Short mmCIF file of C-alpha atoms and ligand atoms in Angstrom, two decimals:
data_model
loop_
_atom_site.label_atom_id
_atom_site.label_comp_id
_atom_site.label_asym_id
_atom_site.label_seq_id
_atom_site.Cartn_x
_atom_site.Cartn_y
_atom_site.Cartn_z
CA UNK A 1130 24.38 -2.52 -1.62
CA UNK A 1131 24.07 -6.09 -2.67
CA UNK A 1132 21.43 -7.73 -5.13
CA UNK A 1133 20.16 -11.21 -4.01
CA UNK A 1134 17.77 -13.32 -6.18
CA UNK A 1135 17.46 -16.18 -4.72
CA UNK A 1136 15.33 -17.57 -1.42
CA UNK A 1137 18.50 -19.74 -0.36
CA UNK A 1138 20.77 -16.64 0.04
CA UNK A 1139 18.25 -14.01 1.24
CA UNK A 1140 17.04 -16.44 3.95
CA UNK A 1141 20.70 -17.36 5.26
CA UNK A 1142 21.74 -13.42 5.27
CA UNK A 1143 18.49 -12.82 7.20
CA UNK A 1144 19.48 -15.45 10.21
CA UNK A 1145 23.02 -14.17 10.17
CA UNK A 1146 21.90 -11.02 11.13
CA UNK A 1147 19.19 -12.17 13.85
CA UNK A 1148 22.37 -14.04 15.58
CA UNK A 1149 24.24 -11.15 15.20
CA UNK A 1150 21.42 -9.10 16.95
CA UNK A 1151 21.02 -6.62 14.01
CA UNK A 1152 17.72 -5.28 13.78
CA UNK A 1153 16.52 -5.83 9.97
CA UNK A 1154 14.10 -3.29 8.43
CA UNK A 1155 12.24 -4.51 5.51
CA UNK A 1156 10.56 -2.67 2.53
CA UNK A 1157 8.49 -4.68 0.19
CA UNK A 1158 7.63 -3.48 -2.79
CA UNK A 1159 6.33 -4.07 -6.75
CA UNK A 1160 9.41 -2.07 -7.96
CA UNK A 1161 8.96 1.47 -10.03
CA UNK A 1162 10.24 2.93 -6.96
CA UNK A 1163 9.05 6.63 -6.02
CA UNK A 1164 8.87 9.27 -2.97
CA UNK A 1165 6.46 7.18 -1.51
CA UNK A 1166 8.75 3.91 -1.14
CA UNK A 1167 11.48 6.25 -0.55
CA UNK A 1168 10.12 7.39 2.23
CA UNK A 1169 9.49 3.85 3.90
CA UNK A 1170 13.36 3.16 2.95
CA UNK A 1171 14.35 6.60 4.92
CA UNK A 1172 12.20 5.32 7.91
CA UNK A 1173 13.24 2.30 7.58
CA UNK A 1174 17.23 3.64 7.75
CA UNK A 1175 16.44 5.57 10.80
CA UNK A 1176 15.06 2.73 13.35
CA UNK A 1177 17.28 -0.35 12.10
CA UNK A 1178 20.78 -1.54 11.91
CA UNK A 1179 19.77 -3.20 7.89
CA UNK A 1180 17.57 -2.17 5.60
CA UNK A 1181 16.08 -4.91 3.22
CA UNK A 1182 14.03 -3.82 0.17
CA UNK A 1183 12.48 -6.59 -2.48
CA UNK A 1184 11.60 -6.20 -5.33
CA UNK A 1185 9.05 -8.67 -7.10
CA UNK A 1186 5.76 -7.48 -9.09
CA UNK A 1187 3.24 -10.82 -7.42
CA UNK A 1188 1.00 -12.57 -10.03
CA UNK A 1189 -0.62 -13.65 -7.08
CA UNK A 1190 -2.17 -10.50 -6.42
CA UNK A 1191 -3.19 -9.30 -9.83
CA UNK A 1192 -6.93 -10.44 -11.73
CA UNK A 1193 -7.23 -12.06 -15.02
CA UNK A 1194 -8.40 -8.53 -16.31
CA UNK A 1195 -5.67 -6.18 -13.97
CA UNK A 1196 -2.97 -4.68 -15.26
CA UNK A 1197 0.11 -7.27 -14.49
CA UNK A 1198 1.31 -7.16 -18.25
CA UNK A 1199 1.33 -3.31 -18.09
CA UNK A 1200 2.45 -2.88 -14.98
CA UNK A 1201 5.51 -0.33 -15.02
CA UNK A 1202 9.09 -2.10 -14.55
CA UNK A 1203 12.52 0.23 -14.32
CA UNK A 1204 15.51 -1.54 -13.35
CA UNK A 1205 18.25 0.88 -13.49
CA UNK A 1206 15.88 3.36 -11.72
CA UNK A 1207 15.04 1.10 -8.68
CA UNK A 1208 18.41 0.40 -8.56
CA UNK A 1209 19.93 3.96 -8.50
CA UNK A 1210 16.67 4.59 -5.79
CA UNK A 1211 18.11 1.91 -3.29
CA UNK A 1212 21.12 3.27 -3.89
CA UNK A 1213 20.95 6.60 -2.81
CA UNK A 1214 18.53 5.81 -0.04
CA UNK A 1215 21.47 3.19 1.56
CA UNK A 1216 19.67 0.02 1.29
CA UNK A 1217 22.00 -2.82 2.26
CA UNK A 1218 20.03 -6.04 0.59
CA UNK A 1219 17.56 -5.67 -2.48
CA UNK A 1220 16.07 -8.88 -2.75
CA UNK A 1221 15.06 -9.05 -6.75
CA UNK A 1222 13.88 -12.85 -6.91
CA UNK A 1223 11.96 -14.32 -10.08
CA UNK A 1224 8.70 -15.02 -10.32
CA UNK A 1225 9.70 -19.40 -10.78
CA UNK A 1226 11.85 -18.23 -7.69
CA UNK A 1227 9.00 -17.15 -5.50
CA UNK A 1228 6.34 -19.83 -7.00
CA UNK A 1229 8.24 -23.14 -8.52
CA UNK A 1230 5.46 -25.00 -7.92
CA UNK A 1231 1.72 -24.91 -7.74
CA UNK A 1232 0.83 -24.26 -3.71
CA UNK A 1233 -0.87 -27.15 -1.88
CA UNK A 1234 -2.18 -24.72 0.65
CA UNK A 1235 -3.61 -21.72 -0.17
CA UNK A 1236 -3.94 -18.65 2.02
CA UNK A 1237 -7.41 -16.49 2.15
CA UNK A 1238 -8.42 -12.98 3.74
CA UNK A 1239 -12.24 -13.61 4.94
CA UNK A 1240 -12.16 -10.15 6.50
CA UNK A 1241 -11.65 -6.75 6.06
CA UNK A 1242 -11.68 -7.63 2.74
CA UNK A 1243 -14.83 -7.36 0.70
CA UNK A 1244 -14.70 -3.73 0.50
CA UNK A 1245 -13.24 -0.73 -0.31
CA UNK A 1246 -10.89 -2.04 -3.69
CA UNK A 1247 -11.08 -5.77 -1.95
CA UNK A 1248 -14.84 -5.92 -3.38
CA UNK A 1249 -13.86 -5.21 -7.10
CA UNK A 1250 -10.50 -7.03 -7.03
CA UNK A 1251 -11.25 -10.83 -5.71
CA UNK A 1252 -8.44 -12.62 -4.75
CA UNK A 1253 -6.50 -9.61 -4.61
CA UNK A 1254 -5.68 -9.76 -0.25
CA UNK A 1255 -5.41 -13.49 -1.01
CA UNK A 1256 -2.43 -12.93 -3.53
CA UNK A 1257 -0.77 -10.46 -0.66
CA UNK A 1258 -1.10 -12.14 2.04
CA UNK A 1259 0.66 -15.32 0.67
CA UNK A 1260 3.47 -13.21 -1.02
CA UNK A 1261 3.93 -11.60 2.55
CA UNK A 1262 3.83 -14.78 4.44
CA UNK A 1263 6.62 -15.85 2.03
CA UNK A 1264 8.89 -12.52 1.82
CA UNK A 1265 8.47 -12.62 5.75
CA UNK A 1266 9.77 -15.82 6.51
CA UNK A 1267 12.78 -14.89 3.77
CA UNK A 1268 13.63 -11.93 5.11
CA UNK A 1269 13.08 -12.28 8.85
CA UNK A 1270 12.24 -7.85 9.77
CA UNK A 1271 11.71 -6.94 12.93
CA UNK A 1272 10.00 -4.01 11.45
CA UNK A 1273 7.90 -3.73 7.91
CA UNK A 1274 6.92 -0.84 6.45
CA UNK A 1275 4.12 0.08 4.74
CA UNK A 1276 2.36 3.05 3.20
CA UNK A 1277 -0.87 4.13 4.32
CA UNK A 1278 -2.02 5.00 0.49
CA UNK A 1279 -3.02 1.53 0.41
CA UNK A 1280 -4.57 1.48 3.97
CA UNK A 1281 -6.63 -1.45 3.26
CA UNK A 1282 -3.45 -3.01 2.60
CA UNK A 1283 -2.16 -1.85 6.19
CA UNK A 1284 -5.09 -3.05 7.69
CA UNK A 1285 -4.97 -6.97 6.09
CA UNK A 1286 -1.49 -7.32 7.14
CA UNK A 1287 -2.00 -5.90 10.65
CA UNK A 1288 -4.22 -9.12 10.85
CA UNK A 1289 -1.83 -11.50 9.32
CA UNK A 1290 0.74 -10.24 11.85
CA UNK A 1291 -1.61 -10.69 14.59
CA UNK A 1292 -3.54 -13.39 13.70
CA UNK A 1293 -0.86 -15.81 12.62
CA UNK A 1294 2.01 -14.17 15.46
CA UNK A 1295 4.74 -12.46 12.88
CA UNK A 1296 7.35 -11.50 15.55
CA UNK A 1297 7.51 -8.39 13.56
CA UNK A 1298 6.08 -4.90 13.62
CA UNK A 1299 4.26 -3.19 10.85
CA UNK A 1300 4.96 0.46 10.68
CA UNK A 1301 2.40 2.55 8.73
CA UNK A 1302 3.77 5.65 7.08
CA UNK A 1303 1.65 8.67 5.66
CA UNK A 1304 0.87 9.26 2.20
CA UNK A 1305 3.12 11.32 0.24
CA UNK A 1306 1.45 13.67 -2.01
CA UNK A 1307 2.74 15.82 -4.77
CA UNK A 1308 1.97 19.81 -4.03
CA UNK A 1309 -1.33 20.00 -5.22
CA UNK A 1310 -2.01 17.36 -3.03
CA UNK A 1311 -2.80 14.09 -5.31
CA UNK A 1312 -1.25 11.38 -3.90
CA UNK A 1313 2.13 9.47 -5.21
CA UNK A 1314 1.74 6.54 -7.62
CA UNK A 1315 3.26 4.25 -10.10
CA UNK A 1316 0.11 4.46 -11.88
CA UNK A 1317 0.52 8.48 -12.35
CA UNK A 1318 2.37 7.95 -15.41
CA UNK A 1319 -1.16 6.52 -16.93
CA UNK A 1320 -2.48 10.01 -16.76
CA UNK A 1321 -2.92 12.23 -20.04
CA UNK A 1322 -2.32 16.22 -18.73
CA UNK A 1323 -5.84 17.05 -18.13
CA UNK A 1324 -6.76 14.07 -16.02
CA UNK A 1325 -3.51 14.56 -13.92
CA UNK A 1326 -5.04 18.31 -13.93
CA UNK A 1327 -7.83 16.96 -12.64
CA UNK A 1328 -6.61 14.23 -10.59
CA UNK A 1329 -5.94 16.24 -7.58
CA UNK A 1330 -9.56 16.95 -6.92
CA UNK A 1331 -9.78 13.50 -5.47
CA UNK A 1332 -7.91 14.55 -2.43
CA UNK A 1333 -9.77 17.80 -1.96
CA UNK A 1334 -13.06 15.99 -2.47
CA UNK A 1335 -12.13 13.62 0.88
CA UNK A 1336 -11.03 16.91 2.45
CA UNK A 1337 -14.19 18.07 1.94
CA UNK A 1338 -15.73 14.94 3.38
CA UNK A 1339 -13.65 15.34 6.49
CA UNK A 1340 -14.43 18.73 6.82
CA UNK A 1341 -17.65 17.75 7.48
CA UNK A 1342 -16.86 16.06 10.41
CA UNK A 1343 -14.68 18.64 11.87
CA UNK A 1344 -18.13 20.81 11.83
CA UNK A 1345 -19.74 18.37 13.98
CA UNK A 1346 -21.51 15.89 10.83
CA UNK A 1347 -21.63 12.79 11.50
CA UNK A 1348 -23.93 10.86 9.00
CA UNK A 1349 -22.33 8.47 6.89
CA UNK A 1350 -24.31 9.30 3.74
CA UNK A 1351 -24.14 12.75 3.93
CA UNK A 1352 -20.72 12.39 3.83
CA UNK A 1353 -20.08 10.14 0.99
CA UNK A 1354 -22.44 12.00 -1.22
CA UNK A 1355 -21.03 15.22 -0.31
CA UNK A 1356 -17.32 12.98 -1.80
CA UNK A 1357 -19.02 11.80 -4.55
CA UNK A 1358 -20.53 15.06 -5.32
CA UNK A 1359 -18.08 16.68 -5.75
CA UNK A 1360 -15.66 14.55 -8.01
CA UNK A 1361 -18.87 14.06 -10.25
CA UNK A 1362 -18.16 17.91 -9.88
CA UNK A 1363 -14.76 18.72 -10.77
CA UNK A 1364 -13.64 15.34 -12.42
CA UNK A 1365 -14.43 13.06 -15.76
CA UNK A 1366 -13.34 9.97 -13.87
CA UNK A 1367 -15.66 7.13 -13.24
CA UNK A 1368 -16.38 6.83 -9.45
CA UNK A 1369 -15.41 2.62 -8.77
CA UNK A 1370 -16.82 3.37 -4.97
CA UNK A 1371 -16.28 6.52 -2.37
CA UNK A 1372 -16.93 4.54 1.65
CA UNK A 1373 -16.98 5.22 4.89
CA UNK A 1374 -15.90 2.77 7.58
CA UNK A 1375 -14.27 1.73 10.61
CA UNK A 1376 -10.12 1.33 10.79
CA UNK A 1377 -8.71 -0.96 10.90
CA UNK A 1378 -11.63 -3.25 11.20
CA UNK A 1379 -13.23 -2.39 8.11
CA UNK A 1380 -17.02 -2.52 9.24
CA UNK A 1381 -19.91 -0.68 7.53
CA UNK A 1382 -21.36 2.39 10.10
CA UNK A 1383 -24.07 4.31 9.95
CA UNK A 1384 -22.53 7.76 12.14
CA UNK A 1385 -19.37 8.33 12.76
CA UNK A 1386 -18.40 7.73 16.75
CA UNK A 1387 -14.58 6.07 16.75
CA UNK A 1388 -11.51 6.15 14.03
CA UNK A 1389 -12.89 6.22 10.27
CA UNK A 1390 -10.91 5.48 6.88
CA UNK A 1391 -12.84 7.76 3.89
CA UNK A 1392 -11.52 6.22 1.18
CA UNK A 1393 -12.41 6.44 -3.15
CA UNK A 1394 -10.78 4.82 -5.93
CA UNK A 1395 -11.46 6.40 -9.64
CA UNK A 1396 -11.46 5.44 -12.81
CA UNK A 1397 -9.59 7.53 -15.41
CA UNK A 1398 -8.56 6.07 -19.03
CA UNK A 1399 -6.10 4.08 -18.11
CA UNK A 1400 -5.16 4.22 -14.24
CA UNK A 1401 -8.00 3.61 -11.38
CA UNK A 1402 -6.28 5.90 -8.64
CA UNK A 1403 -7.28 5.76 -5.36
CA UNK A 1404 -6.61 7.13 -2.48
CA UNK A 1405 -7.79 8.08 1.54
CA UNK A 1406 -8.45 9.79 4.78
CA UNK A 1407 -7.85 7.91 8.56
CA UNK A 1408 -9.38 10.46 11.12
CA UNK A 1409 -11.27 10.24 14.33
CA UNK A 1410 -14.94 10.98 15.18
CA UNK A 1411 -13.74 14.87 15.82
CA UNK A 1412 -12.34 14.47 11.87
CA UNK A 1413 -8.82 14.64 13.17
CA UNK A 1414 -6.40 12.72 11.33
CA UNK A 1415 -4.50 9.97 12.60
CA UNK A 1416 -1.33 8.68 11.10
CA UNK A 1417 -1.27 11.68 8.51
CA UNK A 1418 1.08 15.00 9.21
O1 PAF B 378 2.05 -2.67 -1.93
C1 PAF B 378 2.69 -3.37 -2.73
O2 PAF B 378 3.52 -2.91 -3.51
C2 PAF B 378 2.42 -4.88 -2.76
O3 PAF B 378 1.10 -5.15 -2.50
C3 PAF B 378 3.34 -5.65 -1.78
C4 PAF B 378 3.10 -5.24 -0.35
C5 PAF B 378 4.79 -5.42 -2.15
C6 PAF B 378 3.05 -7.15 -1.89
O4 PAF B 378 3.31 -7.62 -3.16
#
């Protein structure tokens, strides 16, 4: 495995391996590796000849009042992670690296997202979009993975890709859970023991939601309230929003009559977790195993 920190050296690796017709899987991440990511690296082993993982928390993507300061870091742990998943290239550039200069064009998101965490974190797609745009053209993947706990995420880089003709392919993978069902995150390790206790009642609560659905509901708002009843219900955290709408498109509906993302992000002390459900008008889930 080799560490690379600069652009220059990243970017001529990348076009060594496109004329050597070696398909390049690429990972990109914020670092404090866990299951999750190493389960997009495992993927990412299995359908490519190179696996490329970066590393690089974006300042881009992070508001004045978001956690960039706090945000976990563990070197020695990301690199024993890439490790033992068989990543060839970790790119690991600095933030002067990545930004050296103040950009003269600046990229913006003007759909799919103002909602879901989009509409409480401005700017937020903006700063992803442009740190994607760059790790693409330094890497050069033929496939990029990405995991569907951040589906809004998936969704505003499946329009980058298409809208601006990445010859790439964006590979959603499920979310991976822990047993009692809360979904993996860096931010976890925020949780005192009776919010993590209580943390796994945000799953069950979309469960809930979807259950409706398999028993023929189809009314947005009874939905959502029947969500937001029931972490009220079984949690102290502060409900940020619990929606209903289209995926990947991202629209508002009234009933549910095509593919549907439930999705809630909540506020506990000091982590906002959040997390989601992709399932068809029969309440069948798609992507998820
Ligand atoms: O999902 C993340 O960790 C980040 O948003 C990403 C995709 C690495 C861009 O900085």
């Amino acid at each position: 495995m080799k560490i690379i920190t600069t652009i220059e050296e990243m970017q001529q690796i990348a076009l060594q391996l496109k004329r050597d017709e070696r398909s390049i899987g690429y990972v990109p991440t914020m670092g404090y590796l866990h299951e999750g990511h190493q389960k997009l690296m495992k993927e990412a082993r299995a359908n490519n000849d190179v696996v490329i993982v970066s590393i690089f928390v974006n300042p881009l993507q992070f508001g004045p009042n978001e956690d960039l300061d706090r945000y976990p870091r563990d070197e020695e742990h990301d690199r024993a992670v890439t490790q033992q998943e068989k990543v060839d290239y970790v790119f690991f550039p600095s933030v002067e690296e990545m930004y050296p200069e103040s950009h003269a064009i600046q990229l913006r998101v003007v759909e799919r997202s103002n909602v879901l965490c989009g509409k409480s974190r401005e700017g937020h797609f903006d700063g992803v979009v442009t740190v994607l745009t760059k790790l693409f053209h330094i890497t050069m993947p033929d496939r990029v993975y990405f995991g569907l706990k951040d589906a809004q995420q998936v969704a505003v880089v499946d329009a980058l890709v298409k809208n601006y003709n990445f010859p790439l392919e964006i590979i959603p993978i499920p979310t991976v859970r822990e047993e009692d069902g809360l979904a993996k995150s860096s931010r976890n390790v925020y949780l005192s023991v009776e919010e993590r206790n209580e943390a796994k009642y945000i799953y069950q609560a979309l469960e809930e939601g979807r259950q409706l659905v398999v028993n023929g509901e189809t009314s947005k708002d009874k939905i959502v309230e029947k969500v937001i009843q029931f972490i009220n219900e079984k949690t102290r955290g502060k409900i940020d929003y619990v929606e209903l709408l289209t995926y990947p498109n991202l629209k508002p509906i009234d009933q549910v009559s095509e593919r549907v993302i439930l999705a809630t992000a909540v506020y506990f002390e000091k982590a906002r977790l959040i997390d989601n459900l992709i399932f068809d008008e029969n309440g069948e889930l798609t992507f998820h195993h």
